[in-house]
PDB file of C-alpha atoms in Angstrom:
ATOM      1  CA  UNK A   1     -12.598  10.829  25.015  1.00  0.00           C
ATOM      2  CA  UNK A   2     -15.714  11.505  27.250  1.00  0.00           C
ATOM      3  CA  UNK A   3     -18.526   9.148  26.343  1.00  0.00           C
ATOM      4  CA  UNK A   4     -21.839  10.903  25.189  1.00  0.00           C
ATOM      5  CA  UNK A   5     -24.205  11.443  27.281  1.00  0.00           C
ATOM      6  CA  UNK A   6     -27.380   9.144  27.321  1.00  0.00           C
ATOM      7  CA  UNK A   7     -30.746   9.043  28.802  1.00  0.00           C
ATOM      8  CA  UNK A   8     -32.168   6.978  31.343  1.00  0.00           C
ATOM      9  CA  UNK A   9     -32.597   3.109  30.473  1.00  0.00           C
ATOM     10  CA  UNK A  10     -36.211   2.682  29.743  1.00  0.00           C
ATOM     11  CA  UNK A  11     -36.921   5.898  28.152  1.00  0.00           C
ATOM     12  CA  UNK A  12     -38.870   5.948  24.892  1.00  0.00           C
ATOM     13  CA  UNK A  13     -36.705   8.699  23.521  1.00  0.00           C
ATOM     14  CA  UNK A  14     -33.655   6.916  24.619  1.00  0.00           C
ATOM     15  CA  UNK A  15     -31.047   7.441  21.025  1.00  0.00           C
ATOM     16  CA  UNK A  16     -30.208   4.294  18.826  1.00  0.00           C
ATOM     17  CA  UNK A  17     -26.883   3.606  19.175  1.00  0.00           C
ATOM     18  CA  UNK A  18     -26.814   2.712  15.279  1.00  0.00           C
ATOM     19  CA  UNK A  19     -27.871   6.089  14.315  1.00  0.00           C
ATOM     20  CA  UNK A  20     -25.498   8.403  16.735  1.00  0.00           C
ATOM     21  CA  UNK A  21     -22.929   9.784  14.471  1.00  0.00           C
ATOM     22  CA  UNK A  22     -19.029   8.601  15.014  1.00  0.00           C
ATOM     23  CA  UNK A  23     -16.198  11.127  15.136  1.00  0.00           C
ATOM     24  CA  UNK A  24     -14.438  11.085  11.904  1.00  0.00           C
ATOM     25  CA  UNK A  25     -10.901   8.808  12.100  1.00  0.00           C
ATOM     26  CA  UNK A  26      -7.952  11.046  12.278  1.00  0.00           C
ATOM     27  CA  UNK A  27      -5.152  10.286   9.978  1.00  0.00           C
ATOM     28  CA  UNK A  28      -1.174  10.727  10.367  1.00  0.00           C
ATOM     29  CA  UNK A  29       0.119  10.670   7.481  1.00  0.00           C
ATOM     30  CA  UNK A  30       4.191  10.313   7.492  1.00  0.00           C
ATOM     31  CA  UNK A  31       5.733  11.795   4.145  1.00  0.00           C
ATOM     32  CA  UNK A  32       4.430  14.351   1.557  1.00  0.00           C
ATOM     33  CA  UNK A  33       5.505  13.152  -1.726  1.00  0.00           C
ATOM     34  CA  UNK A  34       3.894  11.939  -4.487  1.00  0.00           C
ATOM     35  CA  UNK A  35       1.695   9.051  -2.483  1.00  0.00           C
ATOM     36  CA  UNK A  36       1.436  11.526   0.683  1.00  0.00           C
ATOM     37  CA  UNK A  37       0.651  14.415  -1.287  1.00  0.00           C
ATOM     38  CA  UNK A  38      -2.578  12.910  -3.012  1.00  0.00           C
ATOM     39  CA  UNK A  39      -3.135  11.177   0.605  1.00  0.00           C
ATOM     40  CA  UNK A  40      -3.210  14.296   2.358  1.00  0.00           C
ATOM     41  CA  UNK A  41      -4.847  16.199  -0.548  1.00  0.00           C
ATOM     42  CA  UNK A  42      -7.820  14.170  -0.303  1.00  0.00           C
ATOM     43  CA  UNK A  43      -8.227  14.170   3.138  1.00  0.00           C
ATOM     44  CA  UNK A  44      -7.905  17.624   2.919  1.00  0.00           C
ATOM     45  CA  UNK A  45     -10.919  17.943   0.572  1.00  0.00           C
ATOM     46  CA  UNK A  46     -13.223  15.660   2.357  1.00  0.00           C
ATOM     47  CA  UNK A  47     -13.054  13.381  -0.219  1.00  0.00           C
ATOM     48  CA  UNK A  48     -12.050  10.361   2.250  1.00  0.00           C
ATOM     49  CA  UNK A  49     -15.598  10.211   4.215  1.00  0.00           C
ATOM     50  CA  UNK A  50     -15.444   9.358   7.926  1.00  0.00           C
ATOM     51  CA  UNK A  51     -11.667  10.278   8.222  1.00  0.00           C
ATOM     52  CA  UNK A  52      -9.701  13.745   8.253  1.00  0.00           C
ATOM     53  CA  UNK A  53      -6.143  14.821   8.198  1.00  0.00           C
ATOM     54  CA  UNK A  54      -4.388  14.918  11.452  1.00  0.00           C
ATOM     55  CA  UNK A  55      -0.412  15.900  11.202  1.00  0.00           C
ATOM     56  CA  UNK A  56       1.609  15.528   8.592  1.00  0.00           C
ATOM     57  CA  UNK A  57       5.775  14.349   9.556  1.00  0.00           C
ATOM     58  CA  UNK A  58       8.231  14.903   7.767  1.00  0.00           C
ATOM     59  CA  UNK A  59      12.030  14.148   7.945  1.00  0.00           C
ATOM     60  CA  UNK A  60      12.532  17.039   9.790  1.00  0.00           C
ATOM     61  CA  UNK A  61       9.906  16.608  12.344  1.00  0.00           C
ATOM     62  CA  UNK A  62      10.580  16.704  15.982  1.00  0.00           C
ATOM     63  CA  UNK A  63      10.008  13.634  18.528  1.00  0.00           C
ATOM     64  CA  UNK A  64       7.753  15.887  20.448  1.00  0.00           C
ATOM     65  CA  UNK A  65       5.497  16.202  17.433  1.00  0.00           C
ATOM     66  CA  UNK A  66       6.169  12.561  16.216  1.00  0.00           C
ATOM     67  CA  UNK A  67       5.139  11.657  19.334  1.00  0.00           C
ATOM     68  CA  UNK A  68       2.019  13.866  19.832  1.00  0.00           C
ATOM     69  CA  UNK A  69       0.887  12.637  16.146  1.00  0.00           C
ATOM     70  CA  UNK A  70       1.186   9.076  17.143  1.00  0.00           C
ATOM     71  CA  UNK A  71      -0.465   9.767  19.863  1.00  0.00           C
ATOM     72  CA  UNK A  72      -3.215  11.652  18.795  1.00  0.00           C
ATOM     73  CA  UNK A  73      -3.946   9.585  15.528  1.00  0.00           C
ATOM     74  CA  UNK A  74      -6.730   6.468  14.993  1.00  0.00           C
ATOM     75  CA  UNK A  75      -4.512   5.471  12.232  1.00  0.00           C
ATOM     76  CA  UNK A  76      -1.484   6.354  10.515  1.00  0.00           C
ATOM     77  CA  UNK A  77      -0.122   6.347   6.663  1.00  0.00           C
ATOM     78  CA  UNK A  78       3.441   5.908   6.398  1.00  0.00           C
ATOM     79  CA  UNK A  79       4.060   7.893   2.579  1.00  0.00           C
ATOM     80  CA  UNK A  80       7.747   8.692   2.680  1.00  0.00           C
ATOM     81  CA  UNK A  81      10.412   5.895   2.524  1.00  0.00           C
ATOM     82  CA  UNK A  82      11.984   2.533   3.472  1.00  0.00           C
ATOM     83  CA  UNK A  83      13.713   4.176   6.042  1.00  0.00           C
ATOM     84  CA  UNK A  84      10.634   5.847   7.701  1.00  0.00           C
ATOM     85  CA  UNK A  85       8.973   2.519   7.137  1.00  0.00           C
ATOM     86  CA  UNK A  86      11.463   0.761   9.917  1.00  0.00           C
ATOM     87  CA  UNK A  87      11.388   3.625  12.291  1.00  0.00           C
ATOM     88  CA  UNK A  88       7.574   4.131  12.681  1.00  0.00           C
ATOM     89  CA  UNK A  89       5.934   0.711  12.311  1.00  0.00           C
ATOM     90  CA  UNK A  90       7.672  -0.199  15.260  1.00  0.00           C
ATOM     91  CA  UNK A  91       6.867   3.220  17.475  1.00  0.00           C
ATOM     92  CA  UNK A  92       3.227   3.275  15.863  1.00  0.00           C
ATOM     93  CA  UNK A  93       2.249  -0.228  16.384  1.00  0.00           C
ATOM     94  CA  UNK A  94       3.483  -0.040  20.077  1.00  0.00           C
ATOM     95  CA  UNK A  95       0.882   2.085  20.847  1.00  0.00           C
ATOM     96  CA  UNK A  96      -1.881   0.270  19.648  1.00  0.00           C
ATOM     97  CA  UNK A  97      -2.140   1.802  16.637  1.00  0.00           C
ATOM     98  CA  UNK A  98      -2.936   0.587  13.354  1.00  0.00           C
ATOM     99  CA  UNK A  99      -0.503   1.989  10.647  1.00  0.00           C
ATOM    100  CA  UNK A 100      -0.754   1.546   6.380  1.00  0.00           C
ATOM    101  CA  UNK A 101       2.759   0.605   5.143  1.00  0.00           C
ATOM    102  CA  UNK A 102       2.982   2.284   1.599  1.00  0.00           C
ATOM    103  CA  UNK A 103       7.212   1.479   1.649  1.00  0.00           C
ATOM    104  CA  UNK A 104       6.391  -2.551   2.221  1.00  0.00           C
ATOM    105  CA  UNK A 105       9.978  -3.096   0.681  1.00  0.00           C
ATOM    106  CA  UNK A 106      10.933  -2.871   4.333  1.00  0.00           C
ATOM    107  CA  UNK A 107       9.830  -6.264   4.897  1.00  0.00           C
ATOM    108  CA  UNK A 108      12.156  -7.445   2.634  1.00  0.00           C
ATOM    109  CA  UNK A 109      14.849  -6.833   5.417  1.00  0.00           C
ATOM    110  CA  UNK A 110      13.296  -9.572   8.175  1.00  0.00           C
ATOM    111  CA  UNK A 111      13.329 -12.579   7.369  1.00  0.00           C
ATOM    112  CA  UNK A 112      10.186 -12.774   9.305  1.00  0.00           C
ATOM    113  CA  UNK A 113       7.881  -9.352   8.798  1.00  0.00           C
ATOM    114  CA  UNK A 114       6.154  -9.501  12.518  1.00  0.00           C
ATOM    115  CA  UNK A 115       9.740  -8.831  13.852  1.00  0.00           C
ATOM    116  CA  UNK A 116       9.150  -5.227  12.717  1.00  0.00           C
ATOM    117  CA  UNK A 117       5.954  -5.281  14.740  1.00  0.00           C
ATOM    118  CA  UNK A 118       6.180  -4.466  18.673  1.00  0.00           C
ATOM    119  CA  UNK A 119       5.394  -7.071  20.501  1.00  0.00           C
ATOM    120  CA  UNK A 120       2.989  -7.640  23.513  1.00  0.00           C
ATOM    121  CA  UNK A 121      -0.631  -6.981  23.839  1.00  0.00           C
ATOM    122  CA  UNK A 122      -2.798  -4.903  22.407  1.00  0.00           C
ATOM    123  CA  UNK A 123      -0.216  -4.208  19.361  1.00  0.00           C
ATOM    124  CA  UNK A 124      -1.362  -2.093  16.496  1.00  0.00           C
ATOM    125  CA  UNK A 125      -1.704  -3.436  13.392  1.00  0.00           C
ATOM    126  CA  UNK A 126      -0.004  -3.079  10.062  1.00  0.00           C
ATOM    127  CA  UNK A 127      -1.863  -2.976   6.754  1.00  0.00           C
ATOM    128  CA  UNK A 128      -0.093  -3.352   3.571  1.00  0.00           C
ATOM    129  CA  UNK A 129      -1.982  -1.907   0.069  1.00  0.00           C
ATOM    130  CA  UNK A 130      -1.685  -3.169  -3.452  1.00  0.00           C
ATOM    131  CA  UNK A 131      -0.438  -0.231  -4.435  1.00  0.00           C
ATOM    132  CA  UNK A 132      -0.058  -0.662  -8.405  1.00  0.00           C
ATOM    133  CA  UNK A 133      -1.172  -3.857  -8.419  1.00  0.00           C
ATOM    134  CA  UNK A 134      -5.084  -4.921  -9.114  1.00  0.00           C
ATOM    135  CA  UNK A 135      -6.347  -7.906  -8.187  1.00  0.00           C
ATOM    136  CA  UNK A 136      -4.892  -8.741  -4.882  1.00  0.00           C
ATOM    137  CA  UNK A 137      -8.105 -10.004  -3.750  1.00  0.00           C
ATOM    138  CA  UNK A 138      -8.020 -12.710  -6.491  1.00  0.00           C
ATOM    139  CA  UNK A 139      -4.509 -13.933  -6.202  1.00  0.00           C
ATOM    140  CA  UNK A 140      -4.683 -14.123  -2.256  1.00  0.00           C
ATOM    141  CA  UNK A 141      -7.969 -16.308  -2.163  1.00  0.00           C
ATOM    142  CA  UNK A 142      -6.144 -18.442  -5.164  1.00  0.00           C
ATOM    143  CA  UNK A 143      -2.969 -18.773  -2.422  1.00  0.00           C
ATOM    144  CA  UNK A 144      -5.214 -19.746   0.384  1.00  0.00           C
ATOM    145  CA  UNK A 145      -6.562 -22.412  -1.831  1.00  0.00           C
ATOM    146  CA  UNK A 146      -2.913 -24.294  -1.891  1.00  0.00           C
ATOM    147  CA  UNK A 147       0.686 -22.977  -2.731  1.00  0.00           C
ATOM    148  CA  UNK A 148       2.723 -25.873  -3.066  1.00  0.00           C
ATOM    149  CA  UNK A 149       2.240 -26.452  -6.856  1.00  0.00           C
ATOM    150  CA  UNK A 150       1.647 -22.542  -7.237  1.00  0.00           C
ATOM    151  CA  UNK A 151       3.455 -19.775  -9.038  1.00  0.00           C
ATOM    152  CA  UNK A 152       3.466 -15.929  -9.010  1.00  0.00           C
ATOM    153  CA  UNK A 153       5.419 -13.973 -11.628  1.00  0.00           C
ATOM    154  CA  UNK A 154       5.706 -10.328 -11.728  1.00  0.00           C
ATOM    155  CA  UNK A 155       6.813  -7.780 -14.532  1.00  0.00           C
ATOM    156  CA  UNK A 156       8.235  -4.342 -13.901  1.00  0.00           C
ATOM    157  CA  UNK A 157       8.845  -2.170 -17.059  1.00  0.00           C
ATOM    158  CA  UNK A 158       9.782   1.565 -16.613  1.00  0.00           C
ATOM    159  CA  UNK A 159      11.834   3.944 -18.770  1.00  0.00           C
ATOM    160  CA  UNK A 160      15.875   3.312 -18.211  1.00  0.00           C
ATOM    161  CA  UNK A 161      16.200   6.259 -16.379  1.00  0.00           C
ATOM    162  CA  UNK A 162      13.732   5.246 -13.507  1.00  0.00           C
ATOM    163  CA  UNK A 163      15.996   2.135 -13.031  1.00  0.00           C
ATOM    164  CA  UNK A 164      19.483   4.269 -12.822  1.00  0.00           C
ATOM    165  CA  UNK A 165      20.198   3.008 -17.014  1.00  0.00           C
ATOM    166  CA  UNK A 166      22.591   5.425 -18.178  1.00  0.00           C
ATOM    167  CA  UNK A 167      23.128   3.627 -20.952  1.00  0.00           C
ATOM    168  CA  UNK A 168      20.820   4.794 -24.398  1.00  0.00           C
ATOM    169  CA  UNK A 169      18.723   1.566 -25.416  1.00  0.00           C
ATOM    170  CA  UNK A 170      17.403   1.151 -28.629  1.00  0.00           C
ATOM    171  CA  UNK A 171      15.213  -2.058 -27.288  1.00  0.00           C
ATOM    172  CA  UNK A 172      14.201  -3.369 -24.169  1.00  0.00           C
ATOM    173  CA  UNK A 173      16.474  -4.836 -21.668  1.00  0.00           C
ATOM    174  CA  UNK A 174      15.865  -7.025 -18.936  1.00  0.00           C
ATOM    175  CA  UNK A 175      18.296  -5.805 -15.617  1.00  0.00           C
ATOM    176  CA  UNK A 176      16.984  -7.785 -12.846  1.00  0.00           C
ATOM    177  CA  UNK A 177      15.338 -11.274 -12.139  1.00  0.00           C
ATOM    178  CA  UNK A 178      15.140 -12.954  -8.721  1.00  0.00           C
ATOM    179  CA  UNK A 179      12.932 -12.614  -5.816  1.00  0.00           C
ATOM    180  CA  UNK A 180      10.661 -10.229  -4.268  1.00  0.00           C
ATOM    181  CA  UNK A 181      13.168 -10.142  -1.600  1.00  0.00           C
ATOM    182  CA  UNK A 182      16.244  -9.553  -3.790  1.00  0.00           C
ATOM    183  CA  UNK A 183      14.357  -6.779  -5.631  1.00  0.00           C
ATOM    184  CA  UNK A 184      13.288  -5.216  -3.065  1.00  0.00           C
ATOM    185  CA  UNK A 185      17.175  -4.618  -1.373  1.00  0.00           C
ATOM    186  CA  UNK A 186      18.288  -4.069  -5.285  1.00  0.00           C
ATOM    187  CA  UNK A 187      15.541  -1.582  -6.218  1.00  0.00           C
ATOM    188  CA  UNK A 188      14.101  -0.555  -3.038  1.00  0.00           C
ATOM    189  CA  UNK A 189      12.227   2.397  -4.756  1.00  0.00           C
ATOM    190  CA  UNK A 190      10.719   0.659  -7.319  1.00  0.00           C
ATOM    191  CA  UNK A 191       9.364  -2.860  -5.996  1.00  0.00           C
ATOM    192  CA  UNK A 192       6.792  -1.946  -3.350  1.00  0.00           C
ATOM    193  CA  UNK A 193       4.500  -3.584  -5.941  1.00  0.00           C
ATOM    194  CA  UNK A 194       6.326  -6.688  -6.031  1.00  0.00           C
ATOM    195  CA  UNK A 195       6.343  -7.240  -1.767  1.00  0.00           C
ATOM    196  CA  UNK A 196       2.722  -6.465  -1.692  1.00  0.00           C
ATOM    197  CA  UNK A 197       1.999  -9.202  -4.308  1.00  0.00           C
ATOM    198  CA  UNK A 198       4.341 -11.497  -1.881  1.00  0.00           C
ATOM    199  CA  UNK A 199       2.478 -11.010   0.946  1.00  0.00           C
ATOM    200  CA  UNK A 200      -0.562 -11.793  -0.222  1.00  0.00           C
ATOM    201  CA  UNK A 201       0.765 -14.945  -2.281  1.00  0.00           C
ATOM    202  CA  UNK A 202       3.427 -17.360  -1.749  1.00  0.00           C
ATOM    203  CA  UNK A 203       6.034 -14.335   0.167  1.00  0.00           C
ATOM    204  CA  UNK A 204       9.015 -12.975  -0.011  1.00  0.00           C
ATOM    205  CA  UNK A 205      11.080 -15.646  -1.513  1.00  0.00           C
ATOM    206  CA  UNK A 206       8.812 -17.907  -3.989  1.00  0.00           C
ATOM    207  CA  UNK A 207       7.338 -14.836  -6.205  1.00  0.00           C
ATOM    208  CA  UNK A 208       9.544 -14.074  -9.005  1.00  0.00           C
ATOM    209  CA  UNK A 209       9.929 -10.493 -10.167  1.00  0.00           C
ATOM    210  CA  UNK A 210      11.630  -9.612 -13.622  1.00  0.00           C
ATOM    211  CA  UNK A 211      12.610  -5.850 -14.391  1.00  0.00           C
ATOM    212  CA  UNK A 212      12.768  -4.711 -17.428  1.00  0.00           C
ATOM    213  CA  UNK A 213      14.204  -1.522 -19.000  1.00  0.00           C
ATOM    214  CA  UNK A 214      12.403  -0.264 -21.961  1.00  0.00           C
ATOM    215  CA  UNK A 215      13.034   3.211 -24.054  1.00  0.00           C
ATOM    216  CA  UNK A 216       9.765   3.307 -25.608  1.00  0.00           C
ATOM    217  CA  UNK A 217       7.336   3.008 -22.610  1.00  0.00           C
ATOM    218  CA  UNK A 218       6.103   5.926 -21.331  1.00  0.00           C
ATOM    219  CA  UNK A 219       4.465   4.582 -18.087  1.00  0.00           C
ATOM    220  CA  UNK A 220       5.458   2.351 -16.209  1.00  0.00           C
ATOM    221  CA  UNK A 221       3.791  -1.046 -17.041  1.00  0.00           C
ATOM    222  CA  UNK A 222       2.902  -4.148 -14.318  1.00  0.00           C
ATOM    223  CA  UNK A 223       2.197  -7.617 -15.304  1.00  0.00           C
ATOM    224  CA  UNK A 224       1.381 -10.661 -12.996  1.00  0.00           C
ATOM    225  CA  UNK A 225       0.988 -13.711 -14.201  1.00  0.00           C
ATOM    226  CA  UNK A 226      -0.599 -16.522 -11.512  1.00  0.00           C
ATOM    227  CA  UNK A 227      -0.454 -20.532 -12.092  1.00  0.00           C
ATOM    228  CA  UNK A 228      -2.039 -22.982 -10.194  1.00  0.00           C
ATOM    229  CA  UNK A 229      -3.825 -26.223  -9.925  1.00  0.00           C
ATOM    230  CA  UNK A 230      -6.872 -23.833  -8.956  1.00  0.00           C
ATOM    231  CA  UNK A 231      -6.087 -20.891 -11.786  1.00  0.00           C
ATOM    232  CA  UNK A 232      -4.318 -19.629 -14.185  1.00  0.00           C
ATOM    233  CA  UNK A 233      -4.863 -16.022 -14.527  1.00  0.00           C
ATOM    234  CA  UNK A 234      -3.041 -12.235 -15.544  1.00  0.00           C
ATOM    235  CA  UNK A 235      -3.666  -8.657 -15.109  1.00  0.00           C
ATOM    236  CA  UNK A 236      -1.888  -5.571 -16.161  1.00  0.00           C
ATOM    237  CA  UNK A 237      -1.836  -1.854 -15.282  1.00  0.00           C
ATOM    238  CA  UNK A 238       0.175   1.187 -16.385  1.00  0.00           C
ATOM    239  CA  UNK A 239       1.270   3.813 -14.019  1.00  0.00           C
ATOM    240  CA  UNK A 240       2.896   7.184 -14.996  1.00  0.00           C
ATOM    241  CA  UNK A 241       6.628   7.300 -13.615  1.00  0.00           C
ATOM    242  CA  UNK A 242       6.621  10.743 -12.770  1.00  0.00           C
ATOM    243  CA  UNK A 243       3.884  12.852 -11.984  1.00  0.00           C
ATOM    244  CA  UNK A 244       1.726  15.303 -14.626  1.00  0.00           C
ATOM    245  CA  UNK A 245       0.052  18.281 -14.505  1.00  0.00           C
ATOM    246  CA  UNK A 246      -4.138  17.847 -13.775  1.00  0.00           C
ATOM    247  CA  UNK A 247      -4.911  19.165 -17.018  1.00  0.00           C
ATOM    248  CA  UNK A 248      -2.728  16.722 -18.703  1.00  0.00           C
ATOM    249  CA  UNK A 249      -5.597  13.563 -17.356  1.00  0.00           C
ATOM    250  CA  UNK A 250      -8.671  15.654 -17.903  1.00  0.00           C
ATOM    251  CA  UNK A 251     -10.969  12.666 -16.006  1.00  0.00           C
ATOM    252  CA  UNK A 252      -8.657  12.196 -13.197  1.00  0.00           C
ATOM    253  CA  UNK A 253      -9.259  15.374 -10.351  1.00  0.00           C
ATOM    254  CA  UNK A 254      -5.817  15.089  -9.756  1.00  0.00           C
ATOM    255  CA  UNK A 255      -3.602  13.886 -12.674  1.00  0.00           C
ATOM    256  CA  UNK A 256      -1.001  12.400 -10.588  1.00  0.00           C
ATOM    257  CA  UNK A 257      -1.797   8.922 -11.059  1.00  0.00           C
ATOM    258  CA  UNK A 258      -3.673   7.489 -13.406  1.00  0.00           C
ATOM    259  CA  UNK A 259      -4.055   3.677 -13.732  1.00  0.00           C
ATOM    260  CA  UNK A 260      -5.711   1.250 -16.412  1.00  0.00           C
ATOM    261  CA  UNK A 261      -6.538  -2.038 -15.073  1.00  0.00           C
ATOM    262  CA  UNK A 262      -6.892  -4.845 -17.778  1.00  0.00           C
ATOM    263  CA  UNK A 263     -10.026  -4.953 -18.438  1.00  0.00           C
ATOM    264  CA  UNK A 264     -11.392  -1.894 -17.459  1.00  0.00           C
ATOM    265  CA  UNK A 265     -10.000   1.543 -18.976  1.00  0.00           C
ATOM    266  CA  UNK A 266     -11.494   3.540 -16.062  1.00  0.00           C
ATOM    267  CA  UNK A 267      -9.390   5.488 -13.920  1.00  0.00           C
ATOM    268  CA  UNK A 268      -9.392   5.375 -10.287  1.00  0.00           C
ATOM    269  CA  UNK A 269     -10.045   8.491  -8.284  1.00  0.00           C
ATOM    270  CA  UNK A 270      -6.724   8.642  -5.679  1.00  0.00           C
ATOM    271  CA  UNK A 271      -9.908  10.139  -3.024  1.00  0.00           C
ATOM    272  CA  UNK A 272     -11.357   6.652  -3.596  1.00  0.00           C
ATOM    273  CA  UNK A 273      -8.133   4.960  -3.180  1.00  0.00           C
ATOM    274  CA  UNK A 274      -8.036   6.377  -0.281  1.00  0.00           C
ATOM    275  CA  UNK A 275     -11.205   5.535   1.177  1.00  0.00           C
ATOM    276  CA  UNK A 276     -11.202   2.033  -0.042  1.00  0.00           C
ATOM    277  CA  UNK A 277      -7.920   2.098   2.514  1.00  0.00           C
ATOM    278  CA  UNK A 278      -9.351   4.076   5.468  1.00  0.00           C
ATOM    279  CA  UNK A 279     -12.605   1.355   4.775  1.00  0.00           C
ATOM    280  CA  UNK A 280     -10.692  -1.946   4.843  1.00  0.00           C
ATOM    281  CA  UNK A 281      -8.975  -0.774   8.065  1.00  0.00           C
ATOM    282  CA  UNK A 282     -12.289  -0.043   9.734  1.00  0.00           C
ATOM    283  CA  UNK A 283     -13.580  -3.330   8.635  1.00  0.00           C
ATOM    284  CA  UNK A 284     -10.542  -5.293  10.074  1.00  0.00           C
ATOM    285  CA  UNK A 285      -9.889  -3.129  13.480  1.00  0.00           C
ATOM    286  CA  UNK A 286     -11.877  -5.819  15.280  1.00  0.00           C
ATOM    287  CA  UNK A 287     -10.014  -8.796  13.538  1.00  0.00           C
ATOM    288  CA  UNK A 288      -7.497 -11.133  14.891  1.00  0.00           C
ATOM    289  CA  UNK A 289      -5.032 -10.992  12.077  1.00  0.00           C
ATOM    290  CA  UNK A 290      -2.504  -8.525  12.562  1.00  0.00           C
ATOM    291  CA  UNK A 291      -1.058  -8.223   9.143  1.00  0.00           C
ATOM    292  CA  UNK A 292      -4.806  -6.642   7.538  1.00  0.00           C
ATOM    293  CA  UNK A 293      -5.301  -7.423   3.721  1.00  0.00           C
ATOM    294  CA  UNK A 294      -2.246  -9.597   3.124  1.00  0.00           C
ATOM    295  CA  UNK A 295      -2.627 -13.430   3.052  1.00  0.00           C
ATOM    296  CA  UNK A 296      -2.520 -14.673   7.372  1.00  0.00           C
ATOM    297  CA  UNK A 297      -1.301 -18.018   5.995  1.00  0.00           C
ATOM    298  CA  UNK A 298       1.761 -16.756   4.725  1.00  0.00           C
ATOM    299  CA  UNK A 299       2.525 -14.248   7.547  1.00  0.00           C
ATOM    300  CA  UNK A 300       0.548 -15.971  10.659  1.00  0.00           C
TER     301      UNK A 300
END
């Protein structure tokens, strides 16, 4: 990019560098499903400020246009699957570009998650966000205050049919309790959640995730529970499984996600979601720590 010009040293009309606007981020985003939809609808609609949408890949994208998106992004979203996860972190992060991993269940498959990474200098860096989980913030800065008498629990409860039930339950039913890790190669669609929580806690293999099967909940429900000689705390949210018409959310612009953190009732704006992202990657591109908002003691 050609550097603006600037006037003569000395000159009293010479432009503070504070005040000359930046070029708004562009954004890859890979996938356009539920996540990459809203993702690229905001961008779309200006509603992420300082950042605008670049290319969108799909499945079916060539490597001439993977490779010009990669190239031409400041940062890119991977949206679309585990799958996508492993091929682009690798090929993004190469470059020297930063990349948000929405499918963090692929970290489940390393035992350590740098070995995704490319290695060298100047490597791009992943970020990892909480996805349907509040209070990440909380529960990391509890973890960095000591882990070894620490625990981390974490509920999933969504309809049977989300978790491949074919049975018809009258009463809830609990299918799955083990690690992050485990769920995560069980129920790879389903416990994103659960890895973010890991990697910003005690990882893969010390936070326990229970999922549960329930016939009368209509959205899917998360509940972490955190003990520890420094605190004992809990949150829950509820998430729809599938998503619903605008009109059927009246406060939410999009209706595709609405989400009730315990205790507020408010619903979070998916354009703010997104900028809270795009913000928290600005704020770390200068940082040492290649892993972002996750916890550098557990993957440093």
């Amino acid at each position: 990019m050609t550097p603006p010009l600037t006037r003569s040293a000395g000159s009293s009309s010479d432009p503070d560098p504070a005040a000359t606007p930046r070029p708004p981020l562009q954004v890859a985003v890979v996938g356009a499903g539920a996540i990459g939809g809203a993702v690229i609808e905001a961008l779309e609609q200006g509603r992420v400020p300082g950042a605008r949408l670049g290319t969108v890949l799909r499945s079916n994208s060539t490597e001439s246009e993977i490779e010009a998106a990669i190239d031409a992004a400041d940062v890119v979203v991977e949206a679309g699957s585990v799958d996508a996860a492993a091929e682009y972190i690798r090929r993004v992060t190469a470059t020297g570009t930063d990349i948000v991993v929405c499918s963090c269940g692929v970290f489940a498959r390393h035992a350590d998650p740098r070995d995704l990474l490319a290695g060298g200098p100047g490597t791009g860096r992943v970020l990892v966000p909480a996805g349907a989980i509040g209070g990440l913030d909380v529960l990391a800065a509890a973890a960095r205050a000591g882990t070894s008498d620490a625990s981390v629990r974490h509920y999933t409860i969504k309809r049977p049919a989300a978790l491949d039930v074919d049975e018809q339950l009258t009463e809830p039913r609990e299918v799955f309790r083990g690690s992050a890790r485990r769920a995560a190669l069980e129920f790879p669609r389903t416990s994103n959640a659960s890895v973010a929580l890991a990697l910003a806690t005690l990882g893969l293999d010390r936070t326990e995730v229970i999922v549960v099967a329930d016939p009368d909940v209509g959205r899917t429900r998360h509940v972490v529970e955190w003990e520890s000689p420094v605190a004992a705390t809990s949150c829950s949210s509820r998430t729809p499984s599938t998503p619903t018409p605008a009109a059927a959310h009246p406060r939410s612009p999009h209706g595709r996600w609405r989400t009730s953190w315990v205790p507020s009732r408010r619903a979070p704006d998916r354009g703010s979601w997104c900028s809270r992202v795009v913000d928290r990657w600005k704020a770390m591109r200068r940082a040492p720590n290649v892993w972002g908002p996750v916890d550098r003691e557990v993957l440093s």
